[in-house]
XYZ file of C-alpha atoms in Angstrom:
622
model
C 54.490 -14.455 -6.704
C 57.583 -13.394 -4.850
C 55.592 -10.303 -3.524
C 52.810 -12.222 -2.782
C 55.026 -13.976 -0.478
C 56.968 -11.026 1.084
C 53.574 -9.418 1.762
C 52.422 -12.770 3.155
C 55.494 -12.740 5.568
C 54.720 -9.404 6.644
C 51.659 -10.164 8.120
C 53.266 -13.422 9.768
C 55.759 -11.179 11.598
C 52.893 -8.188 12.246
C 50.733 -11.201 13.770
C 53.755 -12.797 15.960
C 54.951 -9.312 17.183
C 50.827 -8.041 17.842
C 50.664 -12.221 19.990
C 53.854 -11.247 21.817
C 53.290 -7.516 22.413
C 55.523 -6.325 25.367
C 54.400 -5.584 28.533
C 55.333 -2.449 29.037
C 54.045 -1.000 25.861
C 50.946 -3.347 26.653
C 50.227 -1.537 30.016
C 51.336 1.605 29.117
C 48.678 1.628 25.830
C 45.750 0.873 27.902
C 46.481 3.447 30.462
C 46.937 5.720 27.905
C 43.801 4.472 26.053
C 41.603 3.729 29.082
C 42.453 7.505 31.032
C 41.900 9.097 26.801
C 38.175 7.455 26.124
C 37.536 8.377 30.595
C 38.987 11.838 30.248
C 37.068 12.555 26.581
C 33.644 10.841 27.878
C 34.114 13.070 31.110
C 34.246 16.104 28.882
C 31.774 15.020 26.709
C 29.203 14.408 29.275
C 30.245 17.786 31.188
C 29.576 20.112 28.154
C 26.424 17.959 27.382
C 25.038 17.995 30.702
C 26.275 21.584 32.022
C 22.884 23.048 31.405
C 20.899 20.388 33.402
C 23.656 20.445 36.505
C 23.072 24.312 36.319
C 19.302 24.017 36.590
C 19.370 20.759 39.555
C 21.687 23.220 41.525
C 19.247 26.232 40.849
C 16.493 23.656 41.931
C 18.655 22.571 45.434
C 19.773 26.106 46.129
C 15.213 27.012 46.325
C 14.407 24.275 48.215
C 17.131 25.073 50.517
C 16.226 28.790 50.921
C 12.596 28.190 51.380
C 13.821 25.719 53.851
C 16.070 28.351 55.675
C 12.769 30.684 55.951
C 10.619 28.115 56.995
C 13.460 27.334 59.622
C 13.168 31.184 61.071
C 9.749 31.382 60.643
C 8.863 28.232 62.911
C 11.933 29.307 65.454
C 9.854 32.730 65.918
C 6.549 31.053 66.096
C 7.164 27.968 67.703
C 8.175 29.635 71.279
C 4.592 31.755 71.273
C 2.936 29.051 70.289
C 4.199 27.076 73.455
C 3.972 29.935 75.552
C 0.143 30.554 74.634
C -0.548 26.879 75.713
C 1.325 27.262 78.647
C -0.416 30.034 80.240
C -3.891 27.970 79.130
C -2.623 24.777 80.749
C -1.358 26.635 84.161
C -4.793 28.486 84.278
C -6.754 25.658 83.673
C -5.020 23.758 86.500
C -6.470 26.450 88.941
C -9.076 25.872 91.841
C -11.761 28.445 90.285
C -12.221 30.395 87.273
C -11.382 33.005 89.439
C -8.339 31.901 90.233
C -7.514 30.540 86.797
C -8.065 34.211 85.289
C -6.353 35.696 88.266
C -3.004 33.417 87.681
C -3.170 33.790 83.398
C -2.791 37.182 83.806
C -0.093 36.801 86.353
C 1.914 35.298 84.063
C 1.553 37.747 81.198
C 4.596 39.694 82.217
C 7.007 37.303 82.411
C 5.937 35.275 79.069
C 6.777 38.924 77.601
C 9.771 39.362 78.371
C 10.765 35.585 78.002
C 9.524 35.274 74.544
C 10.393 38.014 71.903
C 8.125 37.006 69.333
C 5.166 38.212 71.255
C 4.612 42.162 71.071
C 1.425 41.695 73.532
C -0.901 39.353 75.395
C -4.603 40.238 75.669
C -7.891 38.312 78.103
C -11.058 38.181 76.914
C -13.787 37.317 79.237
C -17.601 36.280 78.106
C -19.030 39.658 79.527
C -16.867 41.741 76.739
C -13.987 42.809 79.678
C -10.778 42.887 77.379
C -7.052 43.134 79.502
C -3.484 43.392 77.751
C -0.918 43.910 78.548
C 2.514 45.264 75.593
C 6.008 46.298 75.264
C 5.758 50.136 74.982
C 7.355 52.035 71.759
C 10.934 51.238 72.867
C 10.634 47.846 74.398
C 11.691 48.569 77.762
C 8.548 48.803 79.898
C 5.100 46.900 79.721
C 2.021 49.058 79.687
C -1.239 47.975 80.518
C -4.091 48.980 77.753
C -7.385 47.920 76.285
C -7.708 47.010 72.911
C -10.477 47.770 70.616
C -9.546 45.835 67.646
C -13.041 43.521 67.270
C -10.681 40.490 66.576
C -10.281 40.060 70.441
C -13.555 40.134 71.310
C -14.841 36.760 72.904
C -17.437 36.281 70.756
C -15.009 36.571 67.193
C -12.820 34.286 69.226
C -15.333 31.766 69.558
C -16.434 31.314 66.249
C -13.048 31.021 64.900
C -12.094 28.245 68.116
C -15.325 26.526 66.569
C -13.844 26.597 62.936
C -10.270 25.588 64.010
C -9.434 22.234 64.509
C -6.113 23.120 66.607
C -5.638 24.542 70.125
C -3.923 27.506 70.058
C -5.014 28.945 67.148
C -4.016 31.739 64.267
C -6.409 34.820 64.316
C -7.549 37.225 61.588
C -5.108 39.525 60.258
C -5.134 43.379 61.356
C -4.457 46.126 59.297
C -5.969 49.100 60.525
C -2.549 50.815 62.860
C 1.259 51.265 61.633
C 2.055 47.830 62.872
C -0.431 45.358 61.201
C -0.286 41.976 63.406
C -2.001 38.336 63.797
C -3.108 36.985 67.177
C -2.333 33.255 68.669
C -4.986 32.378 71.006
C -6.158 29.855 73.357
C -9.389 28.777 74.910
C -9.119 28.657 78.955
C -11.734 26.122 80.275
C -12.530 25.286 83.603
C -15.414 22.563 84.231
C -15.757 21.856 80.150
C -16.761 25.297 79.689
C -14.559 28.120 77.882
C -14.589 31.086 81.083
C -11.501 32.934 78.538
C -9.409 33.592 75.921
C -5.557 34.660 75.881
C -4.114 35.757 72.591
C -0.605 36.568 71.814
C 0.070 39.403 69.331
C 2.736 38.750 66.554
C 3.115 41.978 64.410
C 4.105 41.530 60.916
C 7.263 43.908 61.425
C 8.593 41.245 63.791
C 8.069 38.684 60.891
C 9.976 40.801 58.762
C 12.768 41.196 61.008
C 13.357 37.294 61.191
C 12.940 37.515 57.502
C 15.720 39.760 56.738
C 18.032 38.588 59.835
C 18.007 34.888 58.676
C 20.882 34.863 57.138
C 22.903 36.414 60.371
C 21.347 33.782 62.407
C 22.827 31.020 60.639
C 19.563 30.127 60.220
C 19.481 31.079 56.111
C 21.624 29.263 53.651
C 25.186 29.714 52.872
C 26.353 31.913 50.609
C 23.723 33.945 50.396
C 24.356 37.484 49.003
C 23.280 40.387 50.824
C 20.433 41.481 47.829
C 18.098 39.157 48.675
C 14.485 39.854 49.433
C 12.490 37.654 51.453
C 8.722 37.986 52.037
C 5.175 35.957 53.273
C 1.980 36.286 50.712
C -1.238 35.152 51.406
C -3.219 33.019 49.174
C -5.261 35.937 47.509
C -0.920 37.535 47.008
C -1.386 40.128 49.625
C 1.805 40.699 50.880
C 1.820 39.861 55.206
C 5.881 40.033 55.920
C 8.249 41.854 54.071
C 12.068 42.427 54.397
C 14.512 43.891 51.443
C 17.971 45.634 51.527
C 16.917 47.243 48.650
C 13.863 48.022 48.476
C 12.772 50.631 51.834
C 8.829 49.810 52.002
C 7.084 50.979 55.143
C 5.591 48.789 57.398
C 2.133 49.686 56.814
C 1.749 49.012 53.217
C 1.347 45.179 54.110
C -1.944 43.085 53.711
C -1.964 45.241 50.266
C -1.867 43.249 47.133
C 1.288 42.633 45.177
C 0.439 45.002 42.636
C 0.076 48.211 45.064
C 2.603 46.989 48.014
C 4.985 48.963 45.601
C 7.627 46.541 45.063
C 8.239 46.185 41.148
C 9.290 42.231 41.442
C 6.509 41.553 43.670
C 4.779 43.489 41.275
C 4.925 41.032 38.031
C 4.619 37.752 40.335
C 1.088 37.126 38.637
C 2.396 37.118 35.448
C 5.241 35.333 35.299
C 4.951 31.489 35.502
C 6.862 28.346 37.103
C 9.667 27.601 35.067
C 9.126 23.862 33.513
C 12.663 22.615 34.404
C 11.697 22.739 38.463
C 9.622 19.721 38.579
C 11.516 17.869 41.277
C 11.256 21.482 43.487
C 7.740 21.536 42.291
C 7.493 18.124 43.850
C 8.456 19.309 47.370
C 5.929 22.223 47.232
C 8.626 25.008 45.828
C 8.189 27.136 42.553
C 10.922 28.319 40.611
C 10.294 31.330 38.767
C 11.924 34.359 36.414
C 11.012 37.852 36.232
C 11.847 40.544 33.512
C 12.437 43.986 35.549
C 13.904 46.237 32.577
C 17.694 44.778 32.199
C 17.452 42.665 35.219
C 16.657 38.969 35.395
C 15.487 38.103 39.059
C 14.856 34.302 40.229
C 11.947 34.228 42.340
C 11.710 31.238 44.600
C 8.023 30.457 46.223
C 7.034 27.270 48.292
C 3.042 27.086 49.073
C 2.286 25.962 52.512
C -1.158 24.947 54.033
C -1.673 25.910 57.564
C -3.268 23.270 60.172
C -6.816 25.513 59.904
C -6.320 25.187 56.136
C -4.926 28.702 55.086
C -3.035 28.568 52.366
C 0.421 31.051 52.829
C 3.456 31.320 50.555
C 6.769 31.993 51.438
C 9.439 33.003 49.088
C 12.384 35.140 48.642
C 13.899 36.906 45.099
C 17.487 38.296 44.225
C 19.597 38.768 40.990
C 19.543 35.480 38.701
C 23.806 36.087 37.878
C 24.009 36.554 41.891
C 23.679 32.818 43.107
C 23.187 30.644 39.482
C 25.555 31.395 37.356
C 27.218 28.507 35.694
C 27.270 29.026 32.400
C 30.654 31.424 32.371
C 32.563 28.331 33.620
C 31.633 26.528 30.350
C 33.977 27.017 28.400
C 37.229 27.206 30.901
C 35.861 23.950 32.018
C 36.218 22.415 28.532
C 39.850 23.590 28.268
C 40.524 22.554 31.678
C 39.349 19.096 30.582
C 41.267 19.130 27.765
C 44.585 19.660 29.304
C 43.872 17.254 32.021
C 43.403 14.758 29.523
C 46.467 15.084 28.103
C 48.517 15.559 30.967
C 46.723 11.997 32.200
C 48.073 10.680 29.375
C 51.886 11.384 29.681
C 51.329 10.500 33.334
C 50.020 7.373 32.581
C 52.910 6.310 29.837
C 55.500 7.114 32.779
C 54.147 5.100 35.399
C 53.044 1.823 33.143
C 56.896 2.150 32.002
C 57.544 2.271 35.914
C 55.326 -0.546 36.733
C 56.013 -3.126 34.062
C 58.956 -3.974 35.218
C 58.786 -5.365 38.084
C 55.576 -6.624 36.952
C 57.849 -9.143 34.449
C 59.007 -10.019 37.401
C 56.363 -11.038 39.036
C 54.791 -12.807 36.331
C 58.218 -15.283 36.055
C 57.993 -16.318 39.841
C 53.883 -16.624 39.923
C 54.711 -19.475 37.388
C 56.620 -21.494 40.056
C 54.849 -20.261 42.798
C 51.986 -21.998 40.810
C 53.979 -25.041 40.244
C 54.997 -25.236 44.355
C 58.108 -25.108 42.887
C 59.835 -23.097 45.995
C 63.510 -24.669 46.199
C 64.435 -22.654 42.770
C 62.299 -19.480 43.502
C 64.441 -15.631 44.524
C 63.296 -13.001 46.521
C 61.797 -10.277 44.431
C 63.306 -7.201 44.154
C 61.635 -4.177 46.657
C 59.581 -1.254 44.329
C 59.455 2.434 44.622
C 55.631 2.062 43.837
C 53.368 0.946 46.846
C 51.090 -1.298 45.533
C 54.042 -3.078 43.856
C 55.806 -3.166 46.826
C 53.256 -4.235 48.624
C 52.498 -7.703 46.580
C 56.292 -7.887 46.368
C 56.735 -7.976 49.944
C 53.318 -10.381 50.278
C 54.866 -12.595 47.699
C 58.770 -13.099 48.997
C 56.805 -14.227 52.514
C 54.194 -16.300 51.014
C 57.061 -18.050 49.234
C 59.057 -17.884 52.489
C 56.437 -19.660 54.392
C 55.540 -22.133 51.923
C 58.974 -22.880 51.559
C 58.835 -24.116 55.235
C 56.018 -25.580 55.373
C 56.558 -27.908 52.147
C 59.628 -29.424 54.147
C 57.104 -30.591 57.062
C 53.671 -31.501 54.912
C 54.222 -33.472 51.820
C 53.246 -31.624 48.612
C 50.991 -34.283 47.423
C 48.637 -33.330 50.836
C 49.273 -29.470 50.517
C 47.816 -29.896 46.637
C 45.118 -31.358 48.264
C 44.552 -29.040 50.540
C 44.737 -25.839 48.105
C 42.181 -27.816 46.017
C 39.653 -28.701 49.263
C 39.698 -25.063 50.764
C 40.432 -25.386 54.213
C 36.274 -24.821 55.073
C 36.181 -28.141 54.530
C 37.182 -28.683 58.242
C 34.191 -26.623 59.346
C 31.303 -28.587 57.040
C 27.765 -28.050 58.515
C 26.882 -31.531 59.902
C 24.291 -32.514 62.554
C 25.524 -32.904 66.223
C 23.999 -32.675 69.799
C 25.461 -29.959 71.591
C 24.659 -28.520 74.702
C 23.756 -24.399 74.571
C 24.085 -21.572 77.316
C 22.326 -18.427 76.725
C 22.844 -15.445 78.506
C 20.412 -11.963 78.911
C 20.950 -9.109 81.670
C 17.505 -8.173 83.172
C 16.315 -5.155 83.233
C 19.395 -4.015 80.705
C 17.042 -1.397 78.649
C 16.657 0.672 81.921
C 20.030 0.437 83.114
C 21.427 1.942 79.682
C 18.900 4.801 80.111
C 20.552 6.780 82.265
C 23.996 5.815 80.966
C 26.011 7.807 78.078
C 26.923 5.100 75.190
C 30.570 5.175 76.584
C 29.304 3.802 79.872
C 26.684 1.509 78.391
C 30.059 0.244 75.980
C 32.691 -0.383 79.165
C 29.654 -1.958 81.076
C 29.167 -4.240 78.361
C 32.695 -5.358 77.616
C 33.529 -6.173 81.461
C 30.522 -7.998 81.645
C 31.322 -10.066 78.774
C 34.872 -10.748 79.580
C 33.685 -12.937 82.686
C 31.062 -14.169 80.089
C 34.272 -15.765 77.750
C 36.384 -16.237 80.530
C 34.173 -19.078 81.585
C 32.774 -20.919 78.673
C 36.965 -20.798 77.467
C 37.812 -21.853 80.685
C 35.484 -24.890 80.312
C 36.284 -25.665 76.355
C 33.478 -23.915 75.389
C 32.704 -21.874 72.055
C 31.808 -18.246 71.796
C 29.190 -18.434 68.978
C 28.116 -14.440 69.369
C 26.901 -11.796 71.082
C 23.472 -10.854 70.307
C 22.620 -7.280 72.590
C 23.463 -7.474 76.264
C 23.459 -11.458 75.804
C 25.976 -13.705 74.573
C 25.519 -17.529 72.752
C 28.031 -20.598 73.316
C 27.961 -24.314 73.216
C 29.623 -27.353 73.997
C 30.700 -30.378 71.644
C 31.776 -28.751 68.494
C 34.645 -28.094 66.685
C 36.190 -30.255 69.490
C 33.958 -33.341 70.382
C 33.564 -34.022 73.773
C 31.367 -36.592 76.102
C 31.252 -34.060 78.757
C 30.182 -31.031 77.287
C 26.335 -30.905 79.617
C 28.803 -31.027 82.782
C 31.187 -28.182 81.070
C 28.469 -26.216 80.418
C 27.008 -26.267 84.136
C 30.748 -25.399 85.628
C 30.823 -22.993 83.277
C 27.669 -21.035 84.395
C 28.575 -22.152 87.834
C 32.165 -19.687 87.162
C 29.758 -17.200 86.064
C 27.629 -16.522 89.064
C 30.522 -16.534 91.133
C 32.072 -14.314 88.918
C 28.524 -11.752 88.160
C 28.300 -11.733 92.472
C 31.757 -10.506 92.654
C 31.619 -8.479 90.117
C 28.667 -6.607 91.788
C 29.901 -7.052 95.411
C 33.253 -4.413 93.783
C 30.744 -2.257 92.328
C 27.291 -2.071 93.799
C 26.303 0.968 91.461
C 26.966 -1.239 88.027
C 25.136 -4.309 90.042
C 23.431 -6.759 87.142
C 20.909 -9.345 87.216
C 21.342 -12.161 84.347
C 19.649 -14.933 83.250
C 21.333 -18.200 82.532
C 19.814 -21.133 80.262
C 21.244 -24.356 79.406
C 19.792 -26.957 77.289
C 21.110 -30.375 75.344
C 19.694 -30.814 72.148
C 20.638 -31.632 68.235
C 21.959 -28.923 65.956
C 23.437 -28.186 62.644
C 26.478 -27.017 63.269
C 29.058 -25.477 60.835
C 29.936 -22.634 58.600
C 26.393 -21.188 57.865
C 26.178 -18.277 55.017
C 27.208 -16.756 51.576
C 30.421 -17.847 49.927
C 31.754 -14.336 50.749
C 30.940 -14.372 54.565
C 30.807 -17.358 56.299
C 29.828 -17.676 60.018
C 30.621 -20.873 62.311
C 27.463 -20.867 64.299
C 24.544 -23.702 65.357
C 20.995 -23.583 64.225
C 18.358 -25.589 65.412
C 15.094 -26.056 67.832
C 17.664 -26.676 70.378
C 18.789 -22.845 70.031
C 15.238 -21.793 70.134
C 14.491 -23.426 73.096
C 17.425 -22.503 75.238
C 16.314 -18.930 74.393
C 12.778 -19.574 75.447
C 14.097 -21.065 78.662
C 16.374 -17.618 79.518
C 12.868 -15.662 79.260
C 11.590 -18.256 81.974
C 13.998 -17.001 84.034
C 12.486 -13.435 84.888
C 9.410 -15.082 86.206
C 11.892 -17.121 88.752
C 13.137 -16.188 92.235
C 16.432 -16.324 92.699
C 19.026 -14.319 94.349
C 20.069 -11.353 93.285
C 23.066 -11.207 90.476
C 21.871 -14.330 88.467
C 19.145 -17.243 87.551
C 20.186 -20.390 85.928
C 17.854 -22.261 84.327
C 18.572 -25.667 82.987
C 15.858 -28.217 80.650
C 15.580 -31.677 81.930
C 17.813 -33.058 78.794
C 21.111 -31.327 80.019
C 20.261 -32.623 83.328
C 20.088 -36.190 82.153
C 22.966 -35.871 80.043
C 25.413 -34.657 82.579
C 23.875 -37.698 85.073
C 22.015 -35.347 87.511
C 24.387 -33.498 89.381
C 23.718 -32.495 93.272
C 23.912 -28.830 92.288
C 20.686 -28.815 90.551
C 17.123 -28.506 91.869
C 13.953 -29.533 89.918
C 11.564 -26.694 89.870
C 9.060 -28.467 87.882
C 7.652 -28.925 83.825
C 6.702 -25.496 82.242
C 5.105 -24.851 78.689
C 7.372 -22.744 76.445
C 6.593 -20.568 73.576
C 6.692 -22.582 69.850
C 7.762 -26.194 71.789
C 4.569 -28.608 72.252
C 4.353 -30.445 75.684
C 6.291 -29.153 78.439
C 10.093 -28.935 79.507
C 11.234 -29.981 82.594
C 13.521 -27.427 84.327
C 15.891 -27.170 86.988
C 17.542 -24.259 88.901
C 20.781 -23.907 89.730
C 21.321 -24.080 93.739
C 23.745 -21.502 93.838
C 21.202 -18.785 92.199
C 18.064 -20.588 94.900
C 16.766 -18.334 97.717
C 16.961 -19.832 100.871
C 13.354 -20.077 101.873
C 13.413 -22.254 98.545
């Protein structure tokens, strides 16, 4: 029995000392145990999902070097492309045919020396006359010559115009010279009928040049080693552009297959086969592949793309598989790494819950009586060496400062009430009639075209600084700025009997103030549109319990708005138009300064709104 009970008393005093567990060791566990289970799951996760990282990073760095060659490749093509069309389009806007043939071939000389992608521009006329015109062997001079490739003659060029659906267009592929190139040509037409041809030559050694300078262009991605081999197939795998540091292939092995081009990667293309952990590469058109060459492992990267004329091309580049994806080595020095982190997280975190406990206990003693309003009795805490500490330290010793204070003015009972209420309460959504000015600058979409954002930005801030310079001066409220116009109103928070005749003087300040405005500086001159109309509302805090706005909604809004786009179809004088609807008018007791410019149907209101101009913005012949 008497063990019973010492054993029962035991767990008493476990239970009371586990219910009033200090702070400190209370803080300090759960750092300890929340940055142990972080730090171990971390780990965990990292050696689990190493393997899959490693592969998404093998897929990100294909995409991106297919990307980088696609980049060269159009930044070669692209300019004779656009010069091809140019020539066309300046020949085409000839006289004659005469002339038009006359002035293409005038402007062969310069496109060649503009444009280094093209190696030499040839004319083809319907009777068989051929004319080109190339860079000789060292690219210094042009020479004149006459080709006798069949590709150029106008006939072949006709039938493949016919079977192309774009304008320029790719020719056949040549192979029979050193230099095997493609041809970019254009129909010339003059009266609806094709008098020409102009092709642009692009030899494949050109290709290859952009192919293996990519990299120093900026125009590959980073990081690339210098090993890599970059190259364009065709859809049947004969090879069209070629470019390796390792691999010294002459020129005039291309449009050969993969198989007798003589490169021993290229070589085993056909049999290898997309590896199954690319599938979101696959997705964007890119093929990830690995190929066995003796005790080398190469990745071979290969993204199909589908010409406008539907030709089917791949591009793709291969290097060393331990040159650019190895991840695996850092396995295990990550797993020790994560070890010791771990650890060390763990002494860090005992030291600074020990640190911040303290004052913590602190804290927790004076949030009772802060609680309680109990200010009279409450010290300043103590400043910490840790920020965050500090910081609600510092926030607290004012908040208690201030409260202090303010309980000897405002009763406690009414404060209570007041922390209970929330002070929105004061700014309840409730129905009122209020009296609206909208504001628009004409015409503001072509002013800001020709204007850097800076200048559009100081534009708009001077204008709407006379904007809230007026409605304030007049008791008004700002409710926002919505583009180049701004929204305010009359009546609410502060209720007032005037607010129609506030809201006239107001836009009465802001012609005078838009006139002088422009008068000082002609060359930022603006024309805005002023409405004013008198309607009910709801009025309030309008929103999400974490973001309230103080705005109005309403029909009245809508058709204040609806009145401002009246304004551009009104004369007035230049700098300003202000509109105002028949209600405002009756509300503020019709005031001289108006004119009645008769009823007018607006957009989503049935019947029609009386409206009035304001004199000051009248022409005089009005």
């Amino acid at each position: 029995m008497k063990l019973w009970f010492r054993i029962k008393r035991s767990i008493v005093s476990l239970l009371r000392c586990y219910y009033k567990l200090s702070l400190t060791w209370l803080v300090a566990i759960t750092f300890v145990t929340v940055v142990t289970l972080c730090g171990g799951i971390v780990l965990y996760m990292s050696v689990l999902t190493n393997l899959k990282t490693t592969r998404s990073l093998v897929e990100k760095a294909s995409i991106m070097s297919t990307k980088a060659i696609n980049n060269a490749l159009g930044a070669y093509f692209n300019p004779a492309f656009s010069s091809v069309y140019a020539i066309k389009t300046y020949a085409e806007e000839q006289p004659s045919a005469k002339n038009a043939i006359f002035r293409a071939k005038q402007t062969f000389r310069g496109v060649l020396f503009g444009v280094k992608s093209i190696d030499g521009l040839v004319l083809s006329l319907p009777d068989g006359t051929l004319w080109g015109l190339k860079h000789d062997a060292d690219k210094k001079e042009l020479v004149s010559f006459k080709p006798e490739q069949p590709l150029f003659q106008f006939t072949n060029l006709q039938v493949r115009y016919t079977k192309s659906q774009t304008d320029p267009f790719w020719g056949e592929f040549f192979a029979g010279s050193e230099d095997p190139f493609s041809t970019i040509s254009s129909a010339i037409k003059f009266e609806g009928e094709t008098i020409a041809y102009v092709s642009a030559i692009i030899t494949m050694k050109g290709v290859g040049a952009i192919l293996s300078s990519s990299n120093a262009d900026n125009l590959g991605p980073p990081g690339v080693d210098e090993d890599v081999t970059r190259f364009i197939l065709t859809s049947q795998n004969n090879v069209l552009a070629y470019a390796s540091p390792i691999n010294e292939l002459q020129q005039h092995n291309l449009l050969s297959h993969v198989s007798t081009f003589g490169d021993p990667v290229l070589a085993k293309l056909e049999e290898s086969k997309p590896q199954p952990f690319s599938q979101r590469a696959r997705k964007q058109g890119v093929e990830l592949r690995l190929i066995n060459d003796g005790e080398d492992i190469y990745v071979l990267v290969l993204q199909r793309l589908t010409s406008e004329d539907g030709r089917v091309y791949y591009v793709g580049e291969y290097q060393l598989a331990n040159s650019r994806y190895d991840e695996f080595s850092r396995l295990s020095n990550s797993i020790f790494a994560g070890i010791a982190v771990v650890f060390l997280s763990a002494l860090v975190a005992i030291f600074f819950a020990r640190r911040l406990s303290s004052p913590l206990k602190a804290i927790a003693r004076r949030a009772e009586k802060f609680g309680a309003l109990e200010f009279d009795h409450l010290e300043p805490l103590p400043r910490s060496h840790i920020r965050e500490v500090d910081q609600i330290t510092t926030a607290m010793n004012t908040s208690i400062n201030g409260l202090r204070a303010m309980s000897r003015y405002i009763p406690k009972s009414l404060y209570s009430k007041l922390m209970v209420l929330g002070i929105d309460q004061a700014a309840k959504a409730k129905e009122a009639e209020l009296t609206i000015l909208f504001t628009d600058i004409e015409g503001f979409t072509s002013i800001s075209e020709h204007r850097s954002a800076g200048e559009v930005a100081n534009l708009l801030n001077e204008h709407f600084k006379l904007l809230v310079s007026a409605v304030e001066a007049h008791k008004g409220t700002v409710d926002k700025f919505i583009g180049d116009g701004m929204l305010a109103f009359w009546g609410a928070p502060n209720e007032m009997e005037d607010h129609a005749e506030r809201a006239i003087a107001a836009a009465e300040d802001i012609v005078k103030a838009v006139h002088e405005a422009n008068k000082a500086e002609p060359e930022n001159a603006l024309h805005v549109r002023i409405a004013i109309h008198t309607g009910p509302v709801i009025v309030g805090n309008v929103g999400a319990v974490e973001r309230w706005n103080y705005t109005i909604v309403g029909d009245a809004v809508n058709v204040c708005n609806r009145l401002q786009v009246l304004g551009s179809s009104m004369t007035s004088l230049k700098g300003a138009c202000v509109l105002v609807s028949g209600e405002t008018v009756e509300k503020a007791h019709h005031p001289d300064s108006l004119t009645c410019r008769g009823r007018y149907e607006i957009r989503g209101r049935k019947g029609k709104v009386e409206v009035w101009q304001l004199n000051s913005t009248m022409c005089d012949e009005e």
